[in-house]
Amino acid sequence: MALLVDKHRPRSLDTLSYHPALSARLRALAQSSDFPHLLIYGPSGAGKKTRTTALLKELYGPGVEKIKIDARTFQTTSNRKLDFTIVASVYHLEITPSDVGHTHDRVVIQHLLKEIAQTQQLDALARHRFKVVVVNEADHLSRDAQAALRRTMEKYSPNLRLILLANTTSNIIAPIRSRTLLIRVPAPSVEEIAQVLTSICARESWTPIPALHARIAVDSGRNLRRALLMYEAVRAQHEVVTADTPIAPPDWEALVGVVAREIVAERSAACILRVRAKLYDLLVHCIPPTVVLKTLTWALVGLLEEGGDDGVKGEVVRWSAFYEHRIRLGSKHIFHLEAFVAKFMRIQESYLMGMDLDF
């Protein structure tokens, strides 16, 4: 049985229910004879992937929905083999080079894109003669991989168009930003998310509950994908759904809350060891370390005393940003998460003892 987020995903630009001006702009680009490289960016759950899929359908027609999953193997200069998964149709490919890590994503970019760019479009009746490569998580690529992307864009532009998807442009190098058309996809408003939930109720023959829809839209942080998952969980967990039905957080968020309370309650090496086991559990279940760090940071800030020193909260956020940068640069994520936990304990202890935070 398909999830709501997949079952009711819009398939074309016409069926997208929010940001109509953005849909019109993408439609005009698809009909243009000079389709550019695109950098589509915006917060998670804003609909970047959905709009990209709709744009591809506008470019090539329903053939882009006939996809296959291909497993490829690449070999590095040190003779290490990299297993990589590609989602492809006759007209486009979808790749996530950051899956192989910062050390080897350049190898995937160099070999795969060069191979694709040197081939012509197979469908002689296609409106456009170029292939499209969708690069997910472009802001997670290493500098070397981004430099390889830039060279590909310059050398093979007649046969290839790139659509880069990113949460932010701050990690994208300037040469790529200057060679792409930047399109921002803002997060939908609370009212727009509530309207989407109401329309899904009509399709599923459920009774709409506007107050519950508004609560879910707020609790989801304006993340539409998360709102749909939360709404489906509420419908699955309760036989009778009302405006006051509780909205349970995801299991991993509940575990992060437990970790935050443990850290605040006890500042010791034994506590760090217990917290390490829980953090490992989150990482093993594929929760991104940066998401764990961000969620843990706001949980800790919320647990600090009401009316406490804002400088202490600011110090916690500053060190969280520091260790997030370390996570993106390094490979052993648990080390940096554990270091942040120890740093928070030091900040809290200094605050409680009235010590100067000069460290």
Short mmCIF file of C-alpha atoms in Angstrom, two decimals:
data_model
loop_
_atom_site.label_atom_id
_atom_site.label_comp_id
_atom_site.label_asym_id
_atom_site.label_seq_id
_atom_site.Cartn_x
_atom_site.Cartn_y
_atom_site.Cartn_z
CA MET A 1 0.00 0.00 0.00
CA ALA A 2 1.47 3.35 -1.05
CA LEU A 3 2.02 6.14 1.43
CA LEU A 4 -0.03 9.30 1.06
CA VAL A 5 3.09 11.24 0.13
CA ASP A 6 3.60 8.97 -2.90
CA LYS A 7 -0.02 8.15 -3.69
CA HIS A 8 -1.08 11.78 -4.04
CA ARG A 9 2.15 13.27 -5.38
CA PRO A 10 1.38 15.72 -8.22
CA ARG A 11 2.58 14.41 -11.59
CA SER A 12 2.47 17.61 -13.62
CA LEU A 13 2.92 21.35 -13.21
CA ASP A 14 -0.82 21.86 -13.65
CA THR A 15 -1.67 19.74 -10.60
CA LEU A 16 0.73 21.47 -8.21
CA SER A 17 -1.47 23.31 -5.76
CA TYR A 18 0.87 26.03 -4.43
CA HIS A 19 3.40 28.51 -5.84
CA PRO A 20 1.51 28.93 -9.17
CA ALA A 21 3.92 31.64 -10.37
CA LEU A 22 6.83 29.22 -9.99
CA SER A 23 4.96 26.55 -11.96
CA ALA A 24 4.30 29.04 -14.75
CA ARG A 25 7.99 29.96 -14.83
CA LEU A 26 9.07 26.32 -15.10
CA ARG A 27 6.53 25.71 -17.86
CA ALA A 28 7.94 28.65 -19.83
CA LEU A 29 11.46 27.24 -19.42
CA ALA A 30 10.34 23.82 -20.67
CA GLN A 31 8.82 25.36 -23.79
CA SER A 32 11.89 27.48 -24.47
CA SER A 33 14.33 26.38 -27.17
CA ASP A 34 17.28 27.36 -24.94
CA PHE A 35 16.80 25.33 -21.77
CA PRO A 36 19.50 26.28 -19.22
CA HIS A 37 21.23 24.39 -16.43
CA LEU A 38 19.16 24.81 -13.26
CA LEU A 39 19.98 25.07 -9.57
CA ILE A 40 16.75 24.49 -7.67
CA TYR A 41 17.07 25.19 -3.97
CA GLY A 42 14.85 25.50 -0.94
CA PRO A 43 14.15 23.90 2.45
CA SER A 44 13.46 20.21 2.87
CA GLY A 45 9.86 19.27 2.11
CA ALA A 46 9.19 22.34 -0.03
CA GLY A 47 8.58 20.26 -3.19
CA LYS A 48 11.85 20.60 -5.14
CA LYS A 49 11.88 16.97 -6.27
CA THR A 50 8.18 16.97 -7.16
CA ARG A 51 8.54 20.12 -9.27
CA THR A 52 11.61 18.71 -10.99
CA THR A 53 9.73 15.54 -11.94
CA ALA A 54 6.84 17.65 -13.23
CA LEU A 55 9.30 19.79 -15.21
CA LEU A 56 10.81 16.69 -16.83
CA LYS A 57 7.34 15.51 -17.82
CA GLU A 58 6.72 18.95 -19.36
CA LEU A 59 10.00 18.61 -21.29
CA TYR A 60 9.64 15.05 -22.60
CA GLY A 61 6.13 13.83 -21.90
CA PRO A 62 5.00 10.75 -19.94
CA GLY A 63 8.04 8.73 -21.06
CA VAL A 64 10.08 10.08 -18.13
CA GLU A 65 7.86 8.13 -15.74
CA LYS A 66 9.08 4.82 -17.22
CA ILE A 67 12.15 4.50 -15.04
CA LYS A 68 14.53 1.72 -14.12
CA ILE A 69 17.06 1.36 -11.34
CA ASP A 70 20.56 0.54 -12.49
CA ALA A 71 23.43 -0.54 -10.22
CA ARG A 72 26.83 0.63 -11.41
CA THR A 73 30.36 0.02 -10.15
CA PHE A 74 33.12 2.62 -10.38
CA GLN A 75 36.79 2.10 -9.64
CA THR A 76 38.95 4.71 -7.94
CA THR A 77 42.63 5.36 -8.61
CA SER A 78 43.43 3.24 -5.54
CA ASN A 79 41.51 0.31 -7.13
CA ARG A 80 38.66 0.60 -4.68
CA LYS A 81 35.27 -0.34 -6.14
CA LEU A 82 32.29 1.94 -5.51
CA ASP A 83 28.74 0.59 -5.83
CA PHE A 84 26.37 3.29 -7.03
CA THR A 85 22.65 3.33 -7.84
CA ILE A 86 21.18 5.28 -10.77
CA VAL A 87 17.51 6.00 -11.46
CA ALA A 88 17.10 6.45 -15.21
CA SER A 89 14.66 6.76 -18.07
CA VAL A 90 15.34 7.14 -21.79
CA TYR A 91 15.45 10.91 -21.32
CA HIS A 92 17.06 11.55 -17.95
CA LEU A 93 19.12 10.19 -15.07
CA GLU A 94 18.85 10.86 -11.37
CA ILE A 95 21.95 10.48 -9.21
CA THR A 96 23.06 11.22 -5.65
CA PRO A 97 26.89 11.35 -5.77
CA SER A 98 27.14 12.32 -2.11
CA ASP A 99 26.11 8.73 -1.24
CA VAL A 100 29.69 7.58 -1.86
CA GLY A 101 31.13 10.26 0.43
CA HIS A 102 33.25 13.37 0.03
CA THR A 103 36.33 11.37 -0.88
CA HIS A 104 34.93 9.57 -3.92
CA ASP A 105 32.00 11.64 -5.25
CA ARG A 106 34.36 13.23 -7.78
CA VAL A 107 34.99 9.80 -9.35
CA VAL A 108 31.26 9.26 -9.93
CA ILE A 109 30.84 12.75 -11.43
CA GLN A 110 33.81 12.42 -13.77
CA HIS A 111 33.05 8.94 -15.11
CA LEU A 112 29.26 8.94 -15.22
CA LEU A 113 28.57 12.43 -16.55
CA LYS A 114 31.31 12.15 -19.19
CA GLU A 115 29.81 8.87 -20.38
CA ILE A 116 26.30 10.35 -20.55
CA ALA A 117 27.38 13.59 -22.19
CA GLN A 118 29.18 11.80 -25.02
CA THR A 119 25.98 10.01 -26.11
CA GLN A 120 23.11 11.46 -28.14
CA GLN A 121 19.43 11.41 -27.23
CA LEU A 122 17.99 8.03 -28.28
CA ASP A 123 14.45 9.16 -29.08
CA ALA A 124 14.49 10.82 -32.49
CA LEU A 125 11.00 12.23 -31.90
CA ALA A 126 11.91 13.93 -28.61
CA ARG A 127 11.32 17.67 -28.48
CA HIS A 128 14.80 18.30 -27.05
CA ARG A 129 18.01 16.62 -28.18
CA PHE A 130 19.78 16.78 -24.83
CA LYS A 131 19.60 14.49 -21.82
CA VAL A 132 18.92 15.79 -18.33
CA VAL A 133 20.86 14.68 -15.26
CA VAL A 134 19.25 15.44 -11.89
CA VAL A 135 21.86 15.70 -9.12
CA ASN A 136 20.34 15.31 -5.66
CA GLU A 137 21.99 16.89 -2.59
CA ALA A 138 24.25 19.04 -4.74
CA ASP A 139 25.16 21.14 -1.69
CA HIS A 140 26.72 18.03 -0.11
CA LEU A 141 29.22 17.52 -2.93
CA SER A 142 32.91 18.05 -2.28
CA ARG A 143 34.76 20.95 -3.90
CA ASP A 144 36.53 18.58 -6.27
CA ALA A 145 33.23 17.05 -7.39
CA GLN A 146 31.75 20.51 -7.95
CA ALA A 147 34.79 21.49 -10.01
CA ALA A 148 34.24 18.37 -12.14
CA LEU A 149 30.61 19.40 -12.57
CA ARG A 150 31.67 22.83 -13.75
CA ARG A 151 33.98 21.37 -16.40
CA THR A 152 31.22 19.06 -17.60
CA MET A 153 28.78 21.95 -17.91
CA GLU A 154 31.25 23.86 -20.07
CA LYS A 155 32.41 21.02 -22.31
CA TYR A 156 29.25 18.97 -22.93
CA SER A 157 26.43 21.51 -22.78
CA PRO A 158 25.04 20.63 -26.29
CA ASN A 159 24.19 17.06 -25.19
CA LEU A 160 23.57 17.54 -21.47
CA ARG A 161 21.59 19.69 -19.04
CA LEU A 162 22.05 19.55 -15.30
CA ILE A 163 19.35 20.14 -12.69
CA LEU A 164 20.98 20.51 -9.29
CA LEU A 165 18.82 20.13 -6.19
CA ALA A 166 20.03 21.68 -2.94
CA ASN A 167 18.73 22.94 0.37
CA THR A 168 21.00 25.97 0.23
CA THR A 169 23.30 27.67 -2.26
CA SER A 170 25.89 28.61 0.36
CA ASN A 171 27.82 25.35 -0.18
CA ILE A 172 27.73 25.61 -3.99
CA ILE A 173 30.88 27.09 -5.54
CA ALA A 174 30.51 30.41 -7.35
CA PRO A 175 31.44 29.07 -10.85
CA ILE A 176 28.47 26.68 -10.73
CA ARG A 177 26.09 29.33 -9.41
CA SER A 178 27.13 31.65 -12.25
CA ARG A 179 26.49 28.95 -14.89
CA THR A 180 23.02 27.94 -13.69
CA LEU A 181 19.65 29.59 -13.43
CA LEU A 182 18.82 29.75 -9.73
CA ILE A 183 15.24 28.88 -8.82
CA ARG A 184 14.14 29.09 -5.21
CA VAL A 185 11.29 26.90 -3.99
CA PRO A 186 9.99 28.43 -0.73
CA ALA A 187 8.40 26.28 1.94
CA PRO A 188 4.61 26.20 1.64
CA SER A 189 2.71 28.30 4.15
CA VAL A 190 0.71 26.79 7.00
CA GLU A 191 -2.51 27.59 5.13
CA GLU A 192 -1.24 25.90 1.94
CA ILE A 193 -0.28 22.73 3.82
CA ALA A 194 -3.71 22.68 5.51
CA GLN A 195 -5.35 23.00 2.08
CA VAL A 196 -3.32 20.04 0.75
CA LEU A 197 -4.43 17.92 3.73
CA THR A 198 -8.04 18.93 3.14
CA SER A 199 -7.84 17.96 -0.54
CA ILE A 200 -6.37 14.56 0.42
CA CYS A 201 -9.30 14.03 2.80
CA ALA A 202 -11.67 14.54 -0.12
CA ARG A 203 -9.80 11.97 -2.24
CA GLU A 204 -9.66 9.43 0.59
CA SER A 205 -13.31 10.03 1.62
CA TRP A 206 -12.25 11.22 5.07
CA THR A 207 -14.01 13.90 7.07
CA PRO A 208 -11.84 17.04 6.98
CA ILE A 209 -10.81 18.46 10.35
CA PRO A 210 -9.45 22.00 9.74
CA ALA A 211 -8.19 22.48 13.31
CA LEU A 212 -6.16 19.24 13.15
CA HIS A 213 -4.81 20.15 9.71
CA ALA A 214 -3.61 23.51 11.03
CA ARG A 215 -1.90 21.86 14.03
CA ILE A 216 -0.10 19.37 11.79
CA ALA A 217 1.00 22.15 9.43
CA VAL A 218 2.54 24.06 12.35
CA ASP A 219 4.13 20.99 14.01
CA SER A 220 5.67 19.88 10.71
CA GLY A 221 7.69 23.10 10.49
CA ARG A 222 6.11 23.85 7.08
CA ASN A 223 7.60 20.64 5.69
CA LEU A 224 4.89 19.22 3.43
CA ARG A 225 6.39 15.73 3.19
CA ARG A 226 6.61 15.51 6.96
CA ALA A 227 3.06 16.87 7.35
CA LEU A 228 1.69 14.12 5.11
CA LEU A 229 3.58 11.44 7.03
CA MET A 230 2.35 12.85 10.35
CA TYR A 231 -1.24 12.96 9.10
CA GLU A 232 -1.11 9.38 7.88
CA ALA A 233 0.34 8.28 11.24
CA VAL A 234 -2.50 10.02 13.09
CA ARG A 235 -5.09 8.31 10.88
CA ALA A 236 -3.42 4.91 11.36
CA GLN A 237 -3.01 5.19 15.15
CA HIS A 238 -6.51 6.41 16.06
CA GLU A 239 -9.85 4.97 15.01
CA VAL A 240 -11.64 8.21 15.80
CA VAL A 241 -9.80 11.36 14.75
CA THR A 242 -10.87 14.71 16.19
CA ALA A 243 -9.43 18.22 16.39
CA ASP A 244 -7.84 17.31 19.75
CA THR A 245 -6.24 14.04 18.65
CA PRO A 246 -2.60 14.02 19.86
CA ILE A 247 0.14 14.17 17.22
CA ALA A 248 2.92 11.83 18.23
CA PRO A 249 6.44 12.80 17.12
CA PRO A 250 8.50 10.32 15.07
CA ASP A 251 10.32 7.68 17.11
CA TRP A 252 13.72 9.16 16.33
CA GLU A 253 12.63 12.61 17.54
CA ALA A 254 11.33 11.08 20.76
CA LEU A 255 14.71 9.38 21.25
CA VAL A 256 16.53 12.70 20.68
CA GLY A 257 14.30 14.22 23.37
CA VAL A 258 15.31 11.41 25.77
CA VAL A 259 18.98 12.07 24.98
CA ALA A 260 18.54 15.80 25.65
CA ARG A 261 16.94 15.19 29.04
CA GLU A 262 19.73 12.78 30.01
CA ILE A 263 22.39 15.33 29.08
CA VAL A 264 20.74 18.10 31.10
CA ALA A 265 20.12 15.84 34.11
CA GLU A 266 23.64 14.42 34.44
CA ARG A 267 27.02 15.77 33.42
CA SER A 268 29.41 12.83 33.58
CA ALA A 269 31.51 10.51 31.47
CA ALA A 270 29.06 7.69 32.17
CA CYS A 271 26.24 9.82 30.73
CA ILE A 272 28.31 10.46 27.58
CA LEU A 273 28.76 6.70 27.12
CA ARG A 274 25.01 6.09 27.43
CA VAL A 275 24.28 8.95 25.04
CA ARG A 276 26.82 7.58 22.54
CA ALA A 277 24.86 4.31 22.30
CA LYS A 278 21.63 6.19 21.56
CA LEU A 279 23.33 8.41 18.98
CA TYR A 280 24.76 5.32 17.30
CA ASP A 281 21.23 3.90 17.16
CA LEU A 282 20.01 7.03 15.36
CA LEU A 283 22.86 6.93 12.83
CA VAL A 284 22.37 3.21 12.18
CA HIS A 285 18.72 3.92 11.32
CA CYS A 286 19.88 6.40 8.65
CA ILE A 287 18.96 9.62 10.44
CA PRO A 288 21.41 12.19 8.98
CA PRO A 289 23.93 13.36 11.60
CA THR A 290 23.27 17.03 10.81
CA VAL A 291 19.55 16.46 11.44
CA VAL A 292 20.35 14.73 14.73
CA LEU A 293 22.58 17.62 15.76
CA LYS A 294 20.04 20.28 14.85
CA THR A 295 17.17 18.49 16.62
CA LEU A 296 19.33 17.85 19.68
CA THR A 297 20.44 21.49 19.80
CA TRP A 298 16.92 22.89 19.88
CA ALA A 299 15.83 20.25 22.40
CA LEU A 300 18.71 21.26 24.70
CA VAL A 301 18.01 24.97 24.27
CA GLY A 302 14.36 24.34 25.13
CA LEU A 303 15.35 22.49 28.31
CA LEU A 304 17.48 25.33 29.60
CA GLU A 305 15.86 27.26 32.43
CA GLU A 306 13.06 29.63 31.49
CA GLY A 307 14.34 33.17 31.43
CA GLY A 308 17.90 31.91 31.47
CA ASP A 309 20.83 33.79 30.09
CA ASP A 310 20.36 34.24 26.35
CA GLY A 311 24.12 34.36 26.04
CA VAL A 312 24.31 30.74 27.18
CA LYS A 313 21.73 29.67 24.59
CA GLY A 314 23.62 31.59 21.95
CA GLU A 315 26.82 29.82 23.01
CA VAL A 316 25.12 26.45 22.59
CA VAL A 317 23.91 27.36 19.10
CA ARG A 318 27.36 28.69 18.16
CA TRP A 319 29.06 25.45 19.12
CA SER A 320 26.35 23.46 17.37
CA ALA A 321 27.18 25.31 14.15
CA PHE A 322 30.88 24.61 14.76
CA TYR A 323 30.34 20.86 15.10
CA GLU A 324 27.93 20.78 12.16
CA HIS A 325 30.77 22.16 10.05
CA ARG A 326 33.06 19.47 11.47
CA ILE A 327 30.49 16.79 10.58
CA ARG A 328 30.38 17.94 6.96
CA LEU A 329 34.18 17.89 6.72
CA GLY A 330 34.80 14.63 8.54
CA SER A 331 33.70 11.03 8.18
CA LYS A 332 33.32 9.75 11.78
CA HIS A 333 30.10 11.56 12.62
CA ILE A 334 29.74 10.04 16.08
CA PHE A 335 32.96 11.78 17.20
CA HIS A 336 31.57 15.22 16.45
CA LEU A 337 28.14 14.51 17.94
CA GLU A 338 29.80 13.24 21.10
CA ALA A 339 32.09 16.27 21.20
CA PHE A 340 29.05 18.57 21.03
CA VAL A 341 27.45 16.71 23.95
CA ALA A 342 30.63 17.18 26.03
CA LYS A 343 30.82 20.85 25.05
CA PHE A 344 27.20 21.42 26.10
CA MET A 345 27.90 19.82 29.47
CA ARG A 346 30.84 22.19 29.92
CA ILE A 347 28.72 25.21 28.97
CA GLN A 348 25.91 24.20 31.34
CA GLU A 349 28.30 23.53 34.21
CA SER A 350 30.02 26.88 33.71
CA TYR A 351 26.65 28.63 33.68
CA LEU A 352 25.42 26.90 36.86
CA MET A 353 28.67 27.68 38.71
CA GLY A 354 28.60 31.29 37.55
CA MET A 355 31.88 30.90 35.71
CA ASP A 356 33.00 33.04 32.79
CA LEU A 357 32.37 31.32 29.44
CA ASP A 358 35.83 32.13 28.16
CA PHE A 359 36.90 28.92 26.45
#
